CSV table of C-alpha atoms in Angstrom, one decimal:
chain,number,residue,atom,x,y,z
A,1,MET,CA,37.2,119.9,6.9
A,2,ILE,CA,38.1,122.5,9.5
A,3,SER,CA,39.8,121.0,12.6
A,4,PHE,CA,38.9,121.7,16.1
A,5,SER,CA,42.2,123.3,16.9
A,6,LYS,CA,41.8,125.7,13.9
A,7,LEU,CA,38.5,126.9,15.1
A,8,LEU,CA,40.1,127.7,18.5
A,9,LYS,CA,42.9,129.6,16.7
A,10,GLU,CA,40.4,131.6,14.8
A,11,ASN,CA,38.8,132.9,18.0
A,12,GLN,CA,35.7,130.9,17.6
A,13,PHE,CA,36.0,129.4,21.0
A,14,PRO,CA,32.6,130.8,22.2
A,15,LYS,CA,30.7,129.2,19.4
A,16,VAL,CA,32.5,125.9,19.9
A,17,ALA,CA,31.6,126.0,23.6
A,18,ALA,CA,28.0,126.7,22.8
A,19,LEU,CA,28.0,123.8,20.4
A,20,LEU,CA,29.6,121.5,23.0
A,21,LEU,CA,27.1,122.6,25.6
A,22,LEU,CA,24.3,122.0,23.1
A,23,LEU,CA,25.4,118.4,22.4
A,24,LEU,CA,25.8,117.8,26.1
A,25,LEU,CA,22.2,119.0,26.8
A,26,LEU,CA,20.9,116.7,24.0
A,27,VAL,CA,22.6,113.8,25.5
A,28,ILE,CA,21.4,114.6,29.1
A,29,GLY,CA,17.9,115.0,27.7
A,30,ALA,CA,18.0,111.8,25.5
A,31,VAL,CA,19.5,109.2,28.1
A,32,PRO,CA,16.4,109.2,30.5
A,33,GLY,CA,14.1,108.9,27.5
A,34,TYR,CA,16.1,106.1,26.1
A,35,ILE,CA,16.1,104.1,29.3
A,36,THR,CA,12.4,104.6,30.1
A,37,GLY,CA,11.0,104.8,26.6
A,38,HIS,CA,9.3,108.2,27.3
A,39,TRP,CA,10.9,110.8,25.2
A,40,GLN,CA,10.8,114.4,26.5
A,41,TRP,CA,9.7,116.0,23.4
A,42,GLN,CA,6.6,114.0,23.3
A,43,LYS,CA,5.2,116.3,26.0
A,44,LEU,CA,6.9,119.5,26.8
A,45,PRO,CA,6.4,121.2,30.1
A,46,PRO,CA,3.7,123.9,30.0
A,47,ILE,CA,4.5,127.6,29.5
A,48,THR,CA,2.8,129.1,32.5
A,49,SER,CA,2.9,132.7,31.1
A,50,LEU,CA,1.5,131.8,27.7
A,51,LYS,CA,-1.8,133.7,28.4
A,52,GLN,CA,0.1,136.9,29.2
A,53,LEU,CA,2.3,136.5,26.2
A,54,ARG,CA,-0.7,136.3,23.9
A,55,GLN,CA,-2.1,139.4,25.5
A,56,LEU,CA,1.1,141.2,24.9
A,57,ARG,CA,0.7,141.4,21.1
A,58,SER,CA,-2.6,143.3,21.5
A,59,GLN,CA,-2.1,145.5,24.5
A,60,GLY,CA,1.7,146.3,24.2
A,61,LEU,CA,4.0,147.4,26.9
A,62,ASN,CA,3.7,150.1,29.5
A,63,LEU,CA,7.1,151.8,29.5
A,64,PRO,CA,7.9,154.2,32.4
A,65,GLY,CA,9.1,157.5,31.0
A,66,TRP,CA,7.7,156.8,27.7
A,67,GLN,CA,4.2,157.5,26.2
A,68,THR,CA,2.6,155.2,23.6
A,69,ILE,CA,1.4,157.2,20.5
A,70,GLU,CA,0.3,154.4,18.3
A,71,LYS,CA,0.0,150.6,18.2
A,72,SER,CA,-0.8,148.3,15.3
A,73,GLN,CA,-0.1,144.7,14.2
A,74,GLN,CA,2.4,144.2,11.4
A,75,GLN,CA,2.9,141.1,9.3
A,76,ILE,CA,6.5,140.6,9.0
A,77,GLY,CA,7.6,137.3,7.3
A,78,GLY,CA,5.4,134.7,8.5
A,79,ARG,CA,4.4,136.2,11.8
A,80,LYS,CA,2.4,138.9,13.3
A,81,TRP,CA,4.4,141.6,15.3
A,82,LEU,CA,3.1,144.4,17.5
A,83,MET,CA,4.4,147.7,16.4
A,84,GLN,CA,4.2,150.3,19.2
A,85,VAL,CA,5.3,153.9,18.5
A,86,THR,CA,6.5,155.7,21.8
A,87,LYS,CA,7.6,159.2,22.7
A,88,LYS,CA,10.0,159.9,25.5
A,89,GLN,CA,8.2,162.1,28.0
A,90,GLY,CA,9.3,165.9,27.9
A,91,THR,CA,11.2,165.5,24.7
A,92,GLN,CA,10.4,165.1,21.0
A,93,THR,CA,12.5,161.8,20.9
A,94,GLN,CA,10.4,158.9,19.5
A,95,ALA,CA,11.1,155.2,19.1
A,96,ILE,CA,9.4,152.3,17.4
A,97,LEU,CA,9.2,149.1,19.2
A,98,LEU,CA,8.5,145.8,17.5
A,99,LEU,CA,7.5,142.9,19.7
A,100,LEU,CA,7.0,139.3,18.7
A,101,PRO,CA,5.8,137.3,21.8
A,102,GLN,CA,5.7,133.5,21.9
A,103,THR,CA,2.0,132.4,21.5
A,104,ASP,CA,2.4,128.7,21.3
A,105,SER,CA,4.4,126.2,23.3
A,106,LYS,CA,6.1,125.0,20.2
A,107,ASN,CA,7.1,128.5,18.8
A,108,GLN,CA,10.7,129.0,18.4
A,109,PRO,CA,12.8,131.9,17.5
A,110,GLU,CA,14.1,131.5,13.9
A,111,VAL,CA,15.0,134.1,11.3
A,112,GLU,CA,13.2,137.3,12.7
A,113,TRP,CA,16.2,139.7,12.2
A,114,THR,CA,16.5,138.8,8.5
A,115,GLU,CA,12.8,139.1,8.1
A,116,ILE,CA,12.8,142.6,9.7
A,117,LYS,CA,15.7,143.6,7.4
A,118,SER,CA,13.7,142.5,4.3
A,119,TRP,CA,10.5,144.2,5.5
A,120,GLN,CA,12.3,147.6,6.0
A,121,GLN,CA,14.7,147.1,3.0
A,122,TRP,CA,17.5,148.7,4.9
A,123,ASN,CA,21.3,148.5,4.9
A,124,GLU,CA,23.1,147.6,8.1
A,125,ALA,CA,26.3,149.2,9.2
A,126,GLN,CA,28.5,149.9,12.4
A,127,TYR,CA,27.3,146.7,13.8
A,128,ARG,CA,28.6,145.6,17.4
A,129,ARG,CA,27.2,143.6,20.3
A,130,GLY,CA,25.4,145.8,22.9
A,131,GLU,CA,25.2,144.6,26.5
A,132,PHE,CA,23.1,145.9,29.3
A,133,THR,CA,21.9,144.6,32.7
A,134,VAL,CA,18.5,144.8,34.4
A,135,LYS,CA,18.8,144.8,38.3
A,136,GLN,CA,16.3,142.6,40.2
A,137,PRO,CA,15.9,142.3,44.0
A,138,SER,CA,18.1,139.5,44.4
A,139,THR,CA,20.1,139.4,41.1
A,140,GLU,CA,21.2,141.1,38.0
A,141,VAL,CA,20.0,139.8,34.7
A,142,LYS,CA,22.4,140.3,31.6
A,143,VAL,CA,21.1,141.0,28.1
A,144,GLU,CA,23.2,140.8,25.0
A,145,ALA,CA,21.7,142.4,21.7
A,146,ARG,CA,22.5,143.3,18.2
A,147,PHE,CA,23.3,147.1,18.0
A,148,PHE,CA,23.7,148.8,14.6
A,149,ARG,CA,22.8,151.5,12.3
A,150,ALA,CA,20.1,150.8,9.7
A,151,SER,CA,19.5,153.1,6.8
A,152,THR,CA,16.9,153.3,4.0
A,153,MET,CA,16.6,155.9,1.2
A,154,LYS,CA,14.4,158.0,3.4
A,155,GLN,CA,15.5,157.4,7.1
A,156,THR,CA,18.3,156.1,9.4
A,157,PHE,CA,17.7,154.3,12.8
A,158,ALA,CA,19.7,153.2,15.7
A,159,VAL,CA,18.5,149.5,16.0
A,160,LEU,CA,18.7,147.2,19.1
A,161,GLN,CA,17.5,143.6,18.7
A,162,TRP,CA,17.4,140.5,21.0
A,163,TYR,CA,15.2,137.7,22.2
A,164,ALA,CA,14.2,138.3,25.7
A,165,PHE,CA,13.9,135.4,28.3
A,166,PRO,CA,12.9,135.4,31.9
A,167,ASN,CA,16.5,135.5,33.1
A,168,GLY,CA,18.2,137.5,30.4
A,169,GLY,CA,18.3,137.9,26.7
A,170,ASN,CA,20.4,137.2,23.5
A,171,PRO,CA,20.0,137.9,19.7
A,172,SER,CA,20.9,134.2,18.9
A,173,PRO,CA,18.1,131.5,18.7
A,174,ILE,CA,20.8,129.0,19.8
A,175,ARG,CA,21.2,130.8,23.1
A,176,TRP,CA,17.4,130.6,23.6
A,177,PHE,CA,17.4,126.8,22.8
A,178,VAL,CA,20.1,126.2,25.4
A,179,ALA,CA,18.2,128.3,28.0
A,180,ASP,CA,15.0,126.3,27.3
A,181,GLN,CA,16.8,122.8,27.4
A,182,LEU,CA,18.1,124.0,30.9
A,183,ALA,CA,14.8,124.9,32.0
A,184,GLN,CA,13.2,121.7,30.9
A,185,LEU,CA,15.6,119.7,33.1
A,186,ARG,CA,13.7,121.5,35.9
A,187,LYS,CA,10.4,120.8,34.3
A,188,GLN,CA,10.0,124.3,33.2
A,189,ARG,CA,10.3,126.4,30.0
A,190,ALA,CA,12.0,129.5,28.8
A,191,PRO,CA,9.3,131.6,27.2
A,192,TRP,CA,10.6,134.4,24.8
A,193,VAL,CA,9.8,137.6,23.1
A,194,GLY,CA,11.5,139.0,20.0
A,195,VAL,CA,12.4,142.7,20.5
A,196,SER,CA,13.5,145.3,18.0
A,197,ILE,CA,13.9,148.8,19.0
A,198,MET,CA,14.2,151.5,16.1
A,199,ILE,CA,15.2,155.0,17.1
A,200,PRO,CA,15.4,157.7,14.4
A,201,MET,CA,18.9,159.3,14.2
A,202,GLU,CA,21.0,161.7,12.0
A,203,PRO,CA,21.0,160.5,8.4
A,204,LEU,CA,24.1,158.2,8.0
A,205,GLY,CA,25.5,159.5,11.3
A,206,GLN,CA,27.5,157.7,14.1
A,207,VAL,CA,25.2,155.0,15.8
A,208,GLU,CA,27.5,155.2,18.9
A,209,THR,CA,26.1,158.6,19.7
A,210,THR,CA,22.6,157.1,20.5
A,211,TRP,CA,23.9,154.2,22.6
A,212,SER,CA,23.0,155.9,26.0
A,213,LEU,CA,19.3,156.4,25.0
A,214,THR,CA,19.1,153.1,23.2
A,215,LYS,CA,20.4,151.2,26.0
A,216,SER,CA,18.2,152.9,28.5
A,217,LEU,CA,15.1,152.1,26.5
A,218,GLY,CA,16.4,148.5,26.1
A,219,GLU,CA,16.6,148.1,29.9
A,220,ILE,CA,13.1,149.5,30.3
A,221,VAL,CA,11.6,147.1,27.8
A,222,GLN,CA,13.4,144.0,29.4
A,223,GLU,CA,12.4,145.0,32.9
A,224,ALA,CA,8.6,145.5,31.7
A,225,LEU,CA,8.7,142.2,30.1
A,226,MET,CA,10.2,140.3,33.0
A,227,ALA,CA,7.7,142.1,35.5
A,228,GLY,CA,4.5,141.5,33.6
A,229,PHE,CA,4.8,138.8,31.0
A,230,PHE,CA,7.3,136.1,32.1
């Protein structure tokens, strides 16, 4: 059995901290239910933006500076995604945007990144965490995402993936769960949208050369989701 001290020595502190926070939230959420006999999970708070999220899968996103060329629904794994092909105005640069909006109050993020990888049958390389912020009138929203190069026999992409929330984003389902538990303490919920951006790039090139463009589109997508669907 791996000891707690060994986990800390192996630079696993962020994961341990997230686990401890998760346990704390579960205890906080369970105590009132144990005392009153009314368990929180018997009736979750409503998701007020559920109607807009359901519309998102059919209508897509309006992205300033980008023109939508094509929209279609794709079955990836066990869920239907919206695939939106866009083109940066005034250039020949195109991007493929995959969106998986929450359509039911009980939907949770699961293994979406693995399912996309299997669907595309690509190899991942040059992986790192990509971070960006979206400025709001009174605050800045931070997003963490998966950023990597994906290659198939025919094409190479720069890929950016995360679960978007009303107050940020993260590629980990655990981070969404924590955000949702915190929202439930306020009688609210944390709706989510799975986002995967794919930008064609030089075959087997350096993904870092696309970061500025990929980051910019990620900011536009997050801002559009926060403005119109959360």
